[in-house]
Coordinates of C-alpha atoms and ligand atoms in Angstrom, one line a residue:
M1275 CA 90.4 181.9 80.4
K1276 CA 86.8 182.0 81.5
K1277 CA 86.2 184.0 84.5
G1278 CA 83.4 185.0 86.7
F1279 CA 80.7 182.5 86.1
T1280 CA 82.2 179.2 87.6
D1281 CA 80.3 177.9 90.5
T1282 CA 82.6 176.9 93.0
R1283 CA 80.3 177.0 95.9
I1284 CA 80.6 174.4 98.6
F1285 CA 77.3 172.8 99.5
K1286 CA 76.0 170.2 101.9
C1287 CA 74.6 167.0 100.5
P1288 CA 70.9 167.0 101.7
R1289 CA 71.2 163.3 102.1
C1290 CA 74.4 162.6 104.0
G1291 CA 75.6 166.1 104.9
K1292 CA 78.9 165.7 103.2
L1293 CA 80.5 169.0 102.1
I1294 CA 81.1 169.1 98.4
S1295 CA 82.0 171.4 95.6
F1296 CA 79.0 172.4 93.3
E1297 CA 81.3 172.3 90.3
E1298 CA 81.9 169.1 88.4
N1299 CA 79.1 167.3 90.3
P1300 CA 76.7 165.6 87.9
Y1301 CA 74.6 164.4 90.9
R1302 CA 74.0 167.8 92.6
P1303 CA 72.5 168.7 94.8
F1304 CA 73.7 165.4 96.1
C1305 CA 77.2 164.5 96.6
S1306 CA 77.2 161.2 94.7
K1307 CA 75.0 158.9 92.7
K1308 CA 74.4 156.8 95.9
C1309 CA 72.9 159.8 97.7
K1310 CA 70.8 160.7 94.7
M1311 CA 69.5 157.2 94.3
V1312 CA 68.8 157.0 98.0
D1313 CA 66.8 160.1 97.8
L1314 CA 64.8 158.8 94.9
G1315 CA 63.8 155.9 97.0
S1316 CA 65.4 153.3 94.8
W1317 CA 67.2 150.1 95.4
F1318 CA 69.2 151.7 98.4
K1319 CA 66.1 152.4 100.2
E1320 CA 65.8 149.4 102.4
E1321 CA 69.4 149.7 103.6
Y1322 CA 68.7 153.2 104.9
Q1323 CA 65.4 152.7 106.4
I1324 CA 66.7 152.4 109.9
S1325 CA 68.5 155.7 110.5
T1326 CA 68.8 155.4 114.3
P1327 CA 70.2 152.4 116.0
I1328 CA 67.7 150.5 118.1
E1329 CA 69.0 150.1 121.7
S1330 CA 66.4 148.6 123.7
E1331 CA 63.3 146.4 123.7
E1332 CA 61.2 149.3 124.7
Q1333 CA 62.2 151.2 121.6
L1334 CA 61.3 148.2 119.5
K1335 CA 57.8 148.0 121.1
E1336 CA 57.4 151.7 120.5
L1337 CA 58.1 151.2 116.9
G1338 CA 55.8 148.2 116.7
I1339 CA 58.6 145.7 116.0
E1340 CA 58.7 142.4 117.7
E1341 CA 62.0 141.3 116.5
L1342 CA 64.5 142.3 113.9
Ligands
LIG10 ZN1 75.7 162.6 100.1

């Protein structure tokens, strides 16, 4: 049995903050393919552009958005 060099650290996905094992993860340092793709700015980009909910018209104006 191989011993001593297995990386079993738990890390936090830099994209979504999910805790995941470093081992057996082809998408590290991300938790999943999705997070990796998002970080690379691929086809998921648009979906994740708005990270905080817009709650008021004032906020929209601050952001320079007339309407969604
Ligand atoms: Zn993630």
